[in-house]
Amino acid sequence: MRDKIRAGEVDVHSILGENREPQVVWGLIAPEFGEPIFAEYLISGPVEAYTHAFLGQELRLGWAVIFCTGNQVPYDSTWHRDLGSAND
């Protein structure tokens, strides 16, 4: 995936501006990315059992993106539902 990102073959977004490592990779499970391992993991038995326990039997997968920090930069933001600070 890293090579595809750096070659501009997949849809990415960097909140740090141009010429920086991407921080969001969109369409992670889209077939055209040619990376089935992400979708295979999300529908694996252990993940399915875990989600069924919380959400019930009827599941629907929405957007799937991967958030990452490039250039070994520490993650400096909390998730939108977090109540703690970025260092918690």
XYZ file of C-alpha atoms in Angstrom:
88
model
C 0.000 0.000 0.000
C 2.836 2.416 0.801
C 4.200 2.189 -2.746
C 0.734 2.834 -4.215
C 0.290 5.864 -1.962
C 3.646 7.349 -2.862
C 3.043 6.713 -6.573
C -0.304 8.539 -6.393
C -2.268 5.431 -7.401
C -4.775 5.682 -4.536
C -6.908 8.486 -3.119
C -5.238 10.023 -0.074
C -5.379 13.225 1.954
C -2.714 14.935 4.002
C -3.766 17.485 6.580
C -0.196 18.731 6.693
C -0.085 20.122 3.159
C 1.720 19.223 -0.041
C 4.690 16.853 -0.197
C 3.917 15.229 3.133
C 3.096 11.637 3.932
C -0.674 11.082 3.672
C -2.681 10.834 6.859
C -5.935 9.445 5.447
C -6.215 6.678 2.841
C -9.719 6.625 1.322
C -11.505 3.617 -0.187
C -9.388 1.147 1.713
C -11.505 -1.864 0.715
C -12.317 -0.774 -2.845
C -11.510 -3.587 -5.311
C -9.552 -1.275 -7.591
C -6.922 -0.835 -4.868
C -6.012 -4.484 -5.276
C -5.511 -4.890 -1.522
C -8.071 -7.528 -0.450
C -6.381 -8.138 2.903
C -8.200 -5.181 4.483
C -11.666 -6.393 3.470
C -10.779 -9.982 4.346
C -9.805 -8.897 7.844
C -12.961 -6.824 8.337
C -15.169 -9.834 7.467
C -13.068 -12.375 9.369
C -14.652 -14.578 12.015
C -13.041 -12.887 15.040
C -14.004 -9.374 13.912
C -17.512 -10.508 12.971
C -18.050 -12.191 16.356
C -16.852 -9.078 18.170
C -19.117 -6.731 16.214
C -22.137 -9.046 16.510
C -21.744 -8.937 20.295
C -22.110 -5.152 20.262
C -24.306 -4.476 17.238
C -26.434 -7.576 16.725
C -26.650 -9.888 13.734
C -27.466 -7.380 10.993
C -24.321 -5.522 10.002
C -23.550 -2.984 7.306
C -20.063 -1.754 6.553
C -19.857 1.948 5.882
C -16.845 3.955 4.869
C -13.520 2.309 5.493
C -10.467 4.522 5.661
C -7.143 4.182 7.374
C -5.833 7.037 9.467
C -2.092 7.169 9.963
C 0.653 9.566 10.847
C 3.413 10.018 8.334
C 7.079 10.729 8.852
C 6.931 9.302 12.388
C 4.973 12.373 13.519
C 3.063 11.766 16.776
C -0.726 11.774 16.506
C -1.764 15.179 17.824
C -5.566 15.042 17.749
C -8.209 13.154 19.653
C -10.857 11.138 17.895
C -14.148 13.009 17.604
C -15.724 10.996 20.429
C -12.760 11.137 22.780
C -13.081 13.187 25.902
C -9.432 13.089 26.917
C -6.438 14.909 25.600
C -4.317 13.724 22.677
C -1.769 12.310 25.130
C -4.249 10.130 27.071
